[in-house]
């Protein structure tokens, strides 16, 4: 969801090559679209239905949601390679995402207002401006999660860089324990704040495991040793990569979470932080094994503009969906609908991303310019 600028990153010992990053994001974005387009029948308006996909939606709704752990994993992974792991960097990245989100919000607000679909009030505008209340930006809760996560990472890094066990305790065990303690004890908070709190506790472990994999070179030292070093036959390797992806993908269906009681506490956590490294590793090495990488150019382009595509596709499921869903599902065939939706969202994302690029540069020049230089690095 969130694009990383290579100029701000250290590439030493980076297992994820530059061109592979957009491939991973592209796959995750396609998974997100499939998840929203076809695995949640409750999103459909009257007149749109896919009864023959009932079993598909039941089985694959959770697996395709692995797109969220993938994006969270990448956030933590690439943070390791940033030159300056400080609050200034986090504020810069957070405001990049927020300003992009806000521009898309204003864009989607135009048809909502014009069609009378928006509940106009200053309060609602301000809440949705920060993705807390989202009748217009339906799927954009990840905005506040990303901003809070990127602001937490400098603090997390202080302890996590010292030892892998400390990194695991702070990033994996601590959120689970805090969730157990807070469950049924946050009634004094508003519903929106409770949802934000538990989103952060649920998904930050995926950010943390991305950090751990990069910081302690787990792909190189552990995964390659297990799945690559002693296997010389390319065909067997490829089969292993596919199996790893399949196990991680379907693992969300068979065991989406674990819940057990300890004394007065109920401990519940998702397996995503364990599953997502295997999926990303398998996908990466499957990509590296393909000799004709140009055939994956569409995925790379989708990945490059995934942030805007994610924001814009909310228009088909938000308060205006009675008017916009017929446009998305016009081709009727699910494969054509997916391609049509990708095409529409890519076109809008490309145009808006290019249009707001000067605004982002101006913001960063005014607020985050390096004092030693008059130009951004």
mmCIF file of C-alpha atoms in Angstrom:
data_model
loop_
_atom_site.group_PDB
_atom_site.id
_atom_site.type_symbol
_atom_site.label_atom_id
_atom_site.label_comp_id
_atom_site.label_asym_id
_atom_site.label_seq_id
_atom_site.Cartn_x
_atom_site.Cartn_y
_atom_site.Cartn_z
ATOM 1 C CA UNK A 1 0.000 0.000 0.000
ATOM 2 C CA UNK A 2 2.775 2.368 0.919
ATOM 3 C CA UNK A 3 5.517 3.101 -1.529
ATOM 4 C CA UNK A 4 9.114 3.399 -0.355
ATOM 5 C CA UNK A 5 11.483 5.813 -2.029
ATOM 6 C CA UNK A 6 14.721 4.050 -2.861
ATOM 7 C CA UNK A 7 16.732 7.236 -2.399
ATOM 8 C CA UNK A 8 15.914 7.099 1.300
ATOM 9 C CA UNK A 9 17.038 3.518 1.771
ATOM 10 C CA UNK A 10 20.262 1.652 2.349
ATOM 11 C CA UNK A 11 20.361 -1.314 -0.006
ATOM 12 C CA UNK A 12 23.197 -3.301 1.628
ATOM 13 C CA UNK A 13 22.104 -6.882 2.394
ATOM 14 C CA UNK A 14 18.602 -6.178 1.120
ATOM 15 C CA UNK A 15 17.181 -9.565 0.115
ATOM 16 C CA UNK A 16 14.294 -7.897 -1.713
ATOM 17 C CA UNK A 17 15.699 -6.483 -4.931
ATOM 18 C CA UNK A 18 14.439 -3.110 -6.092
ATOM 19 C CA UNK A 19 12.379 -4.456 -8.992
ATOM 20 C CA UNK A 20 10.865 -7.195 -6.793
ATOM 21 C CA UNK A 21 9.290 -4.700 -4.408
ATOM 22 C CA UNK A 22 6.634 -3.576 -6.879
ATOM 23 C CA UNK A 23 5.918 -7.200 -7.827
ATOM 24 C CA UNK A 24 5.095 -8.033 -4.203
ATOM 25 C CA UNK A 25 2.904 -4.929 -3.901
ATOM 26 C CA UNK A 26 1.221 -5.752 -7.191
ATOM 27 C CA UNK A 27 0.326 -9.253 -6.034
ATOM 28 C CA UNK A 28 -0.973 -7.892 -2.721
ATOM 29 C CA UNK A 29 -3.089 -5.255 -4.494
ATOM 30 C CA UNK A 30 -4.626 -7.854 -6.827
ATOM 31 C CA UNK A 31 -5.404 -10.013 -3.796
ATOM 32 C CA UNK A 32 -7.073 -7.015 -2.154
ATOM 33 C CA UNK A 33 -9.262 -6.396 -5.185
ATOM 34 C CA UNK A 34 -10.288 -10.061 -5.426
ATOM 35 C CA UNK A 35 -11.080 -10.033 -1.705
ATOM 36 C CA UNK A 36 -13.299 -6.960 -1.934
ATOM 37 C CA UNK A 37 -14.827 -7.664 -5.349
ATOM 38 C CA UNK A 38 -15.790 -11.327 -4.909
ATOM 39 C CA UNK A 39 -15.376 -12.734 -1.386
ATOM 40 C CA UNK A 40 -17.719 -10.478 0.607
ATOM 41 C CA UNK A 41 -21.229 -10.862 -0.906
ATOM 42 C CA UNK A 42 -22.631 -8.451 1.674
ATOM 43 C CA UNK A 43 -20.946 -5.615 -0.209
ATOM 44 C CA UNK A 44 -23.088 -6.134 -3.326
ATOM 45 C CA UNK A 45 -26.017 -3.867 -4.136
ATOM 46 C CA UNK A 46 -29.322 -5.313 -5.317
ATOM 47 C CA UNK A 47 -29.011 -6.671 -8.835
ATOM 48 C CA UNK A 48 -25.382 -7.748 -8.488
ATOM 49 C CA UNK A 49 -24.633 -11.251 -7.279
ATOM 50 C CA UNK A 50 -22.393 -14.214 -7.994
ATOM 51 C CA UNK A 51 -24.191 -17.220 -6.447
ATOM 52 C CA UNK A 52 -21.828 -19.638 -8.203
ATOM 53 C CA UNK A 53 -18.964 -18.022 -6.275
ATOM 54 C CA UNK A 54 -20.560 -18.761 -2.902
ATOM 55 C CA UNK A 55 -18.106 -21.550 -2.050
ATOM 56 C CA UNK A 56 -15.229 -19.491 -3.422
ATOM 57 C CA UNK A 57 -16.097 -16.535 -1.206
ATOM 58 C CA UNK A 58 -16.519 -18.744 1.853
ATOM 59 C CA UNK A 59 -13.167 -20.496 1.407
ATOM 60 C CA UNK A 60 -11.009 -17.681 0.065
ATOM 61 C CA UNK A 61 -12.229 -14.617 1.949
ATOM 62 C CA UNK A 62 -9.622 -15.032 4.693
ATOM 63 C CA UNK A 63 -6.740 -16.227 2.441
ATOM 64 C CA UNK A 64 -6.974 -13.237 0.096
ATOM 65 C CA UNK A 65 -6.888 -10.941 3.111
ATOM 66 C CA UNK A 66 -3.205 -11.839 3.418
ATOM 67 C CA UNK A 67 -2.716 -8.631 1.417
ATOM 68 C CA UNK A 68 -2.832 -6.707 4.723
ATOM 69 C CA UNK A 69 -0.008 -8.697 6.397
ATOM 70 C CA UNK A 70 2.060 -8.390 3.211
ATOM 71 C CA UNK A 71 1.910 -4.594 3.198
ATOM 72 C CA UNK A 72 2.547 -4.474 6.956
ATOM 73 C CA UNK A 73 5.518 -6.824 6.569
ATOM 74 C CA UNK A 74 7.033 -4.601 3.880
ATOM 75 C CA UNK A 75 6.673 -1.542 6.124
ATOM 76 C CA UNK A 76 8.772 -3.143 8.849
ATOM 77 C CA UNK A 77 11.197 -4.787 6.436
ATOM 78 C CA UNK A 78 12.157 -1.645 4.549
ATOM 79 C CA UNK A 79 12.408 0.427 7.706
ATOM 80 C CA UNK A 80 15.613 -1.462 8.522
ATOM 81 C CA UNK A 81 17.235 -0.014 5.414
ATOM 82 C CA UNK A 82 16.378 3.622 6.049
ATOM 83 C CA UNK A 83 19.401 5.829 6.668
ATOM 84 C CA UNK A 84 17.944 7.753 9.599
ATOM 85 C CA UNK A 85 15.561 5.859 11.814
ATOM 86 C CA UNK A 86 14.211 8.885 13.621
ATOM 87 C CA UNK A 87 10.962 10.720 14.229
ATOM 88 C CA UNK A 88 11.621 13.120 11.348
ATOM 89 C CA UNK A 89 11.738 10.251 8.852
ATOM 90 C CA UNK A 90 8.564 8.738 10.303
ATOM 91 C CA UNK A 91 6.731 12.054 10.131
ATOM 92 C CA UNK A 92 7.826 12.509 6.526
ATOM 93 C CA UNK A 93 6.595 9.057 5.479
ATOM 94 C CA UNK A 94 3.400 9.379 7.503
ATOM 95 C CA UNK A 95 2.526 12.760 6.022
ATOM 96 C CA UNK A 96 3.323 11.453 2.519
ATOM 97 C CA UNK A 97 0.667 8.787 2.934
ATOM 98 C CA UNK A 98 -1.807 11.051 4.718
ATOM 99 C CA UNK A 99 -1.564 13.849 2.137
ATOM 100 C CA UNK A 100 -2.027 11.353 -0.697
ATOM 101 C CA UNK A 101 -5.018 9.894 1.126
ATOM 102 C CA UNK A 102 -6.501 13.346 1.710
ATOM 103 C CA UNK A 103 -6.242 14.248 -1.980
ATOM 104 C CA UNK A 104 -8.052 11.045 -2.957
ATOM 105 C CA UNK A 105 -10.624 11.729 -0.232
ATOM 106 C CA UNK A 106 -11.380 15.136 -1.751
ATOM 107 C CA UNK A 107 -11.627 13.501 -5.182
ATOM 108 C CA UNK A 108 -14.107 10.862 -4.004
ATOM 109 C CA UNK A 109 -16.021 13.441 -2.007
ATOM 110 C CA UNK A 110 -17.026 15.244 -5.220
ATOM 111 C CA UNK A 111 -19.379 12.514 -6.528
ATOM 112 C CA UNK A 112 -20.565 11.779 -2.974
ATOM 113 C CA UNK A 113 -21.687 15.376 -2.535
ATOM 114 C CA UNK A 114 -23.037 15.681 -6.075
ATOM 115 C CA UNK A 115 -25.131 12.518 -5.745
ATOM 116 C CA UNK A 116 -26.340 13.392 -2.262
ATOM 117 C CA UNK A 117 -24.583 10.407 -0.696
ATOM 118 C CA UNK A 118 -22.513 12.293 1.851
ATOM 119 C CA UNK A 119 -23.730 13.083 5.335
ATOM 120 C CA UNK A 120 -22.403 16.618 5.378
ATOM 121 C CA UNK A 121 -21.033 17.940 8.641
ATOM 122 C CA UNK A 122 -17.773 19.432 9.858
ATOM 123 C CA UNK A 123 -17.365 16.568 12.332
ATOM 124 C CA UNK A 124 -17.770 13.894 9.662
ATOM 125 C CA UNK A 125 -15.358 15.693 7.341
ATOM 126 C CA UNK A 126 -12.667 15.944 10.011
ATOM 127 C CA UNK A 127 -13.099 12.330 11.113
ATOM 128 C CA UNK A 128 -12.855 11.058 7.552
ATOM 129 C CA UNK A 129 -9.929 13.362 6.819
ATOM 130 C CA UNK A 130 -7.989 11.133 9.222
ATOM 131 C CA UNK A 131 -9.634 7.858 8.120
ATOM 132 C CA UNK A 132 -11.382 7.382 11.474
ATOM 133 C CA UNK A 133 -14.906 7.534 9.992
ATOM 134 C CA UNK A 134 -15.033 6.243 6.418
ATOM 135 C CA UNK A 135 -18.360 6.360 4.551
ATOM 136 C CA UNK A 136 -16.438 7.677 1.531
ATOM 137 C CA UNK A 137 -12.999 6.029 1.926
ATOM 138 C CA UNK A 138 -14.398 2.596 2.736
ATOM 139 C CA UNK A 139 -11.206 0.519 2.926
ATOM 140 C CA UNK A 140 -8.725 3.073 4.213
ATOM 141 C CA UNK A 141 -8.417 2.161 7.901
ATOM 142 C CA UNK A 142 -4.832 1.158 7.106
ATOM 143 C CA UNK A 143 -3.965 4.867 6.814
ATOM 144 C CA UNK A 144 -4.152 5.511 10.534
ATOM 145 C CA UNK A 145 -2.518 2.150 11.232
ATOM 146 C CA UNK A 146 0.425 2.947 8.965
ATOM 147 C CA UNK A 147 0.918 6.413 10.433
ATOM 148 C CA UNK A 148 0.881 5.112 14.007
ATOM 149 C CA UNK A 149 3.087 2.126 13.108
ATOM 150 C CA UNK A 150 5.704 4.253 11.350
ATOM 151 C CA UNK A 151 5.743 6.601 14.356
ATOM 152 C CA UNK A 152 6.240 3.638 16.708
ATOM 153 C CA UNK A 153 9.096 2.130 14.691
ATOM 154 C CA UNK A 154 11.864 4.510 15.908
ATOM 155 C CA UNK A 155 11.000 3.552 19.492
ATOM 156 C CA UNK A 156 10.699 -0.136 18.590
ATOM 157 C CA UNK A 157 14.065 0.002 16.823
ATOM 158 C CA UNK A 158 15.857 1.162 19.974
ATOM 159 C CA UNK A 159 15.188 -2.156 21.659
ATOM 160 C CA UNK A 160 14.726 -4.447 18.678
ATOM 161 C CA UNK A 161 18.187 -3.749 17.242
ATOM 162 C CA UNK A 162 19.878 -5.178 20.343
ATOM 163 C CA UNK A 163 18.801 -8.807 20.057
ATOM 164 C CA UNK A 164 16.308 -10.885 18.118
ATOM 165 C CA UNK A 165 14.637 -12.066 21.327
ATOM 166 C CA UNK A 166 14.075 -8.485 22.437
ATOM 167 C CA UNK A 167 12.687 -7.680 18.988
ATOM 168 C CA UNK A 168 10.288 -10.637 19.240
ATOM 169 C CA UNK A 169 9.240 -9.765 22.773
ATOM 170 C CA UNK A 170 8.505 -6.114 21.939
ATOM 171 C CA UNK A 171 6.956 -6.610 18.518
ATOM 172 C CA UNK A 172 5.207 -9.971 18.794
ATOM 173 C CA UNK A 173 4.593 -10.939 22.421
ATOM 174 C CA UNK A 174 3.864 -7.477 23.843
ATOM 175 C CA UNK A 175 0.937 -6.642 21.483
ATOM 176 C CA UNK A 176 -0.636 -10.049 22.232
ATOM 177 C CA UNK A 177 -0.312 -9.483 25.983
ATOM 178 C CA UNK A 178 -1.664 -5.949 25.789
ATOM 179 C CA UNK A 179 -4.616 -7.187 23.748
ATOM 180 C CA UNK A 180 -5.375 -9.829 26.396
ATOM 181 C CA UNK A 181 -5.265 -7.261 29.194
ATOM 182 C CA UNK A 182 -7.379 -4.679 27.368
ATOM 183 C CA UNK A 183 -10.070 -7.018 26.048
ATOM 184 C CA UNK A 184 -13.400 -6.072 27.681
ATOM 185 C CA UNK A 185 -11.649 -3.285 29.601
ATOM 186 C CA UNK A 186 -11.927 -0.391 27.165
ATOM 187 C CA UNK A 187 -15.629 0.319 27.408
ATOM 188 C CA UNK A 188 -14.933 3.929 28.352
ATOM 189 C CA UNK A 189 -13.459 4.584 24.896
ATOM 190 C CA UNK A 190 -15.490 5.394 21.799
ATOM 191 C CA UNK A 191 -16.135 2.650 19.271
ATOM 192 C CA UNK A 192 -13.777 4.294 16.762
ATOM 193 C CA UNK A 193 -10.925 4.493 19.261
ATOM 194 C CA UNK A 194 -11.405 0.884 20.339
ATOM 195 C CA UNK A 195 -11.284 -0.227 16.701
ATOM 196 C CA UNK A 196 -8.087 1.784 16.107
ATOM 197 C CA UNK A 197 -6.447 0.373 19.216
ATOM 198 C CA UNK A 198 -7.127 -3.241 18.351
ATOM 199 C CA UNK A 199 -6.152 -2.752 14.689
ATOM 200 C CA UNK A 200 -2.750 -1.523 15.875
ATOM 201 C CA UNK A 201 -2.327 -4.414 18.302
ATOM 202 C CA UNK A 202 -3.449 -6.966 15.707
ATOM 203 C CA UNK A 203 -1.316 -5.859 12.781
ATOM 204 C CA UNK A 204 1.832 -4.387 14.343
ATOM 205 C CA UNK A 205 3.326 -7.889 14.827
ATOM 206 C CA UNK A 206 3.377 -8.200 11.016
ATOM 207 C CA UNK A 207 5.347 -4.940 10.850
ATOM 208 C CA UNK A 208 7.654 -6.222 13.577
ATOM 209 C CA UNK A 209 8.310 -9.540 11.860
ATOM 210 C CA UNK A 210 9.223 -7.671 8.666
ATOM 211 C CA UNK A 211 11.743 -5.683 10.709
ATOM 212 C CA UNK A 212 13.092 -8.853 12.342
ATOM 213 C CA UNK A 213 13.496 -10.673 9.025
ATOM 214 C CA UNK A 214 15.496 -7.771 7.583
ATOM 215 C CA UNK A 215 17.480 -6.800 10.698
ATOM 216 C CA UNK A 216 18.621 -10.345 11.451
ATOM 217 C CA UNK A 217 18.792 -11.526 7.824
ATOM 218 C CA UNK A 218 16.432 -14.434 8.371
ATOM 219 C CA UNK A 219 15.776 -14.919 4.674
ATOM 220 C CA UNK A 220 19.517 -15.308 4.022
ATOM 221 C CA UNK A 221 20.506 -17.242 7.137
ATOM 222 C CA UNK A 222 17.451 -19.348 7.931
ATOM 223 C CA UNK A 223 15.126 -19.588 4.949
ATOM 224 C CA UNK A 224 17.830 -20.058 2.314
ATOM 225 C CA UNK A 225 19.485 -22.694 4.501
ATOM 226 C CA UNK A 226 16.225 -24.618 4.841
ATOM 227 C CA UNK A 227 14.739 -24.223 1.385
ATOM 228 C CA UNK A 228 17.533 -23.475 -1.036
ATOM 229 C CA UNK A 229 21.125 -24.191 -0.028
ATOM 230 C CA UNK A 230 20.997 -27.993 -0.226
ATOM 231 C CA UNK A 231 18.449 -28.231 -3.050
ATOM 232 C CA UNK A 232 20.190 -27.980 -6.394
ATOM 233 C CA UNK A 233 17.352 -28.954 -8.765
ATOM 234 C CA UNK A 234 15.578 -25.795 -9.922
ATOM 235 C CA UNK A 235 12.252 -27.536 -10.456
ATOM 236 C CA UNK A 236 12.173 -28.803 -6.866
ATOM 237 C CA UNK A 237 13.043 -25.346 -5.589
ATOM 238 C CA UNK A 238 10.188 -23.792 -7.539
ATOM 239 C CA UNK A 239 7.803 -26.426 -6.186
ATOM 240 C CA UNK A 240 8.938 -25.580 -2.642
ATOM 241 C CA UNK A 241 8.349 -21.865 -3.215
ATOM 242 C CA UNK A 242 4.827 -22.550 -4.472
ATOM 243 C CA UNK A 243 4.117 -24.835 -1.504
ATOM 244 C CA UNK A 244 5.345 -22.195 0.959
ATOM 245 C CA UNK A 245 3.054 -19.613 -0.614
ATOM 246 C CA UNK A 246 0.149 -22.061 -0.640
ATOM 247 C CA UNK A 247 0.581 -23.045 2.997
ATOM 248 C CA UNK A 248 0.761 -19.397 4.106
ATOM 249 C CA UNK A 249 -2.189 -18.445 1.894
ATOM 250 C CA UNK A 250 -4.525 -21.264 2.952
ATOM 251 C CA UNK A 251 -3.273 -21.176 6.527
ATOM 252 C CA UNK A 252 -5.513 -18.128 7.023
ATOM 253 C CA UNK A 253 -8.512 -20.317 6.153
ATOM 254 C CA UNK A 254 -7.712 -23.350 8.301
ATOM 255 C CA UNK A 255 -6.279 -21.558 11.356
ATOM 256 C CA UNK A 256 -6.971 -17.807 11.074
ATOM 257 C CA UNK A 257 -6.362 -17.207 14.786
ATOM 258 C CA UNK A 258 -5.717 -18.874 18.120
ATOM 259 C CA UNK A 259 -7.665 -18.209 21.284
ATOM 260 C CA UNK A 260 -7.132 -19.651 24.775
ATOM 261 C CA UNK A 261 -7.760 -18.682 28.392
ATOM 262 C CA UNK A 262 -5.080 -17.941 30.975
ATOM 263 C CA UNK A 263 -6.584 -17.307 34.396
ATOM 264 C CA UNK A 264 -8.845 -14.250 34.016
ATOM 265 C CA UNK A 265 -7.413 -13.315 30.609
ATOM 266 C CA UNK A 266 -8.436 -14.435 27.154
ATOM 267 C CA UNK A 267 -5.439 -14.509 24.837
ATOM 268 C CA UNK A 268 -6.199 -14.289 21.131
ATOM 269 C CA UNK A 269 -3.799 -13.689 18.271
ATOM 270 C CA UNK A 270 -3.530 -14.144 14.540
ATOM 271 C CA UNK A 271 -0.953 -16.390 12.864
ATOM 272 C CA UNK A 272 -0.282 -13.751 10.216
ATOM 273 C CA UNK A 273 3.097 -12.720 11.619
ATOM 274 C CA UNK A 274 4.246 -16.346 11.202
ATOM 275 C CA UNK A 275 2.603 -16.972 7.826
ATOM 276 C CA UNK A 276 3.522 -13.814 5.925
ATOM 277 C CA UNK A 277 7.350 -14.305 5.879
ATOM 278 C CA UNK A 278 6.863 -17.681 4.174
ATOM 279 C CA UNK A 279 4.531 -16.190 1.578
ATOM 280 C CA UNK A 280 6.863 -13.265 0.815
ATOM 281 C CA UNK A 281 9.928 -15.535 0.686
ATOM 282 C CA UNK A 282 8.201 -17.972 -1.670
ATOM 283 C CA UNK A 283 6.909 -15.191 -3.910
ATOM 284 C CA UNK A 284 10.313 -13.486 -4.029
ATOM 285 C CA UNK A 285 12.209 -16.588 -5.020
ATOM 286 C CA UNK A 286 9.545 -17.628 -7.497
ATOM 287 C CA UNK A 287 10.004 -14.209 -9.105
ATOM 288 C CA UNK A 288 13.789 -14.512 -9.065
ATOM 289 C CA UNK A 289 13.511 -17.921 -10.746
ATOM 290 C CA UNK A 290 11.548 -16.554 -13.719
ATOM 291 C CA UNK A 291 13.957 -15.778 -16.587
ATOM 292 C CA UNK A 292 11.554 -13.565 -18.566
ATOM 293 C CA UNK A 293 10.626 -11.016 -15.974
ATOM 294 C CA UNK A 294 9.141 -8.598 -18.505
ATOM 295 C CA UNK A 295 5.996 -10.732 -18.632
ATOM 296 C CA UNK A 296 5.331 -9.533 -15.082
ATOM 297 C CA UNK A 297 5.477 -5.864 -16.052
ATOM 298 C CA UNK A 298 1.723 -5.355 -15.443
ATOM 299 C CA UNK A 299 2.149 -6.542 -11.837
ATOM 300 C CA UNK A 300 5.121 -4.224 -11.394
ATOM 301 C CA UNK A 301 3.152 -1.232 -12.689
ATOM 302 C CA UNK A 302 0.210 -2.097 -10.439
ATOM 303 C CA UNK A 303 2.583 -2.288 -7.489
ATOM 304 C CA UNK A 304 4.073 1.102 -8.300
ATOM 305 C CA UNK A 305 0.649 2.759 -8.210
ATOM 306 C CA UNK A 306 -0.921 0.467 -5.592
ATOM 307 C CA UNK A 307 -1.385 3.233 -3.021
ATOM 308 C CA UNK A 308 -3.708 5.287 -5.207
ATOM 309 C CA UNK A 309 -5.470 2.196 -6.564
ATOM 310 C CA UNK A 310 -6.195 1.073 -3.024
ATOM 311 C CA UNK A 311 -7.622 4.489 -2.139
ATOM 312 C CA UNK A 312 -9.731 4.884 -5.266
ATOM 313 C CA UNK A 313 -11.368 1.447 -5.345
ATOM 314 C CA UNK A 314 -13.348 2.484 -2.262
ATOM 315 C CA UNK A 315 -15.644 4.379 -4.639
ATOM 316 C CA UNK A 316 -17.275 1.112 -5.708
ATOM 317 C CA UNK A 317 -18.283 0.158 -2.161
ATOM 318 C CA UNK A 318 -18.774 3.447 -0.320
ATOM 319 C CA UNK A 319 -21.913 5.513 0.243
ATOM 320 C CA UNK A 320 -22.248 5.976 -3.543
ATOM 321 C CA UNK A 321 -22.118 2.285 -4.407
ATOM 322 C CA UNK A 322 -25.686 2.270 -5.750
ATOM 323 C CA UNK A 323 -24.379 4.449 -8.573
ATOM 324 C CA UNK A 324 -20.799 3.177 -8.944
ATOM 325 C CA UNK A 325 -21.026 -0.594 -8.537
ATOM 326 C CA UNK A 326 -22.878 -1.086 -11.850
ATOM 327 C CA UNK A 327 -19.840 0.506 -13.547
ATOM 328 C CA UNK A 328 -17.428 -1.921 -11.893
ATOM 329 C CA UNK A 329 -19.516 -5.042 -12.488
ATOM 330 C CA UNK A 330 -20.588 -4.084 -16.012
ATOM 331 C CA UNK A 331 -18.459 -6.850 -17.649
ATOM 332 C CA UNK A 332 -20.271 -9.416 -15.416
ATOM 333 C CA UNK A 333 -17.618 -12.131 -15.842
ATOM 334 C CA UNK A 334 -15.466 -12.136 -12.651
ATOM 335 C CA UNK A 335 -12.147 -12.191 -14.509
ATOM 336 C CA UNK A 336 -13.216 -9.316 -16.746
ATOM 337 C CA UNK A 337 -14.577 -7.416 -13.742
ATOM 338 C CA UNK A 338 -11.213 -7.768 -12.000
ATOM 339 C CA UNK A 339 -9.303 -6.575 -15.068
ATOM 340 C CA UNK A 340 -11.785 -3.740 -15.617
ATOM 341 C CA UNK A 341 -11.524 -2.637 -11.986
ATOM 342 C CA UNK A 342 -7.732 -2.747 -12.103
ATOM 343 C CA UNK A 343 -7.729 -0.691 -15.298
ATOM 344 C CA UNK A 344 -10.070 1.996 -13.948
ATOM 345 C CA UNK A 345 -8.211 2.330 -10.652
ATOM 346 C CA UNK A 346 -4.809 2.325 -12.343
ATOM 347 C CA UNK A 347 -5.832 5.129 -14.698
ATOM 348 C CA UNK A 348 -7.095 7.320 -11.859
ATOM 349 C CA UNK A 349 -4.157 6.462 -9.597
ATOM 350 C CA UNK A 350 -1.633 7.254 -12.317
ATOM 351 C CA UNK A 351 -3.210 10.640 -13.054
ATOM 352 C CA UNK A 352 -3.688 11.700 -9.425
ATOM 353 C CA UNK A 353 -0.271 10.448 -8.316
ATOM 354 C CA UNK A 354 1.421 12.489 -11.034
ATOM 355 C CA UNK A 355 -0.735 15.527 -10.242
ATOM 356 C CA UNK A 356 0.032 15.575 -6.521
ATOM 357 C CA UNK A 357 3.755 14.752 -6.825
ATOM 358 C CA UNK A 358 4.710 18.480 -6.795
ATOM 359 C CA UNK A 359 2.561 18.971 -3.682
ATOM 360 C CA UNK A 360 4.396 16.166 -1.854
ATOM 361 C CA UNK A 361 7.757 17.582 -2.898
ATOM 362 C CA UNK A 362 6.753 21.038 -1.688
ATOM 363 C CA UNK A 363 5.597 19.631 1.641
ATOM 364 C CA UNK A 364 8.852 17.754 2.143
ATOM 365 C CA UNK A 365 10.937 20.724 1.054
ATOM 366 C CA UNK A 366 9.218 23.010 3.538
ATOM 367 C CA UNK A 367 8.965 20.630 6.488
ATOM 368 C CA UNK A 368 11.625 17.968 6.113
ATOM 369 C CA UNK A 369 14.477 19.478 4.110
ATOM 370 C CA UNK A 370 17.916 18.424 5.291
ATOM 371 C CA UNK A 371 19.551 21.488 6.832
ATOM 372 C CA UNK A 372 22.823 20.567 5.137
ATOM 373 C CA UNK A 373 21.323 20.776 1.673
ATOM 374 C CA UNK A 374 18.814 22.879 -0.245
ATOM 375 C CA UNK A 375 17.579 19.872 -2.184
ATOM 376 C CA UNK A 376 16.006 16.588 -1.167
ATOM 377 C CA UNK A 377 18.138 13.518 -1.358
#
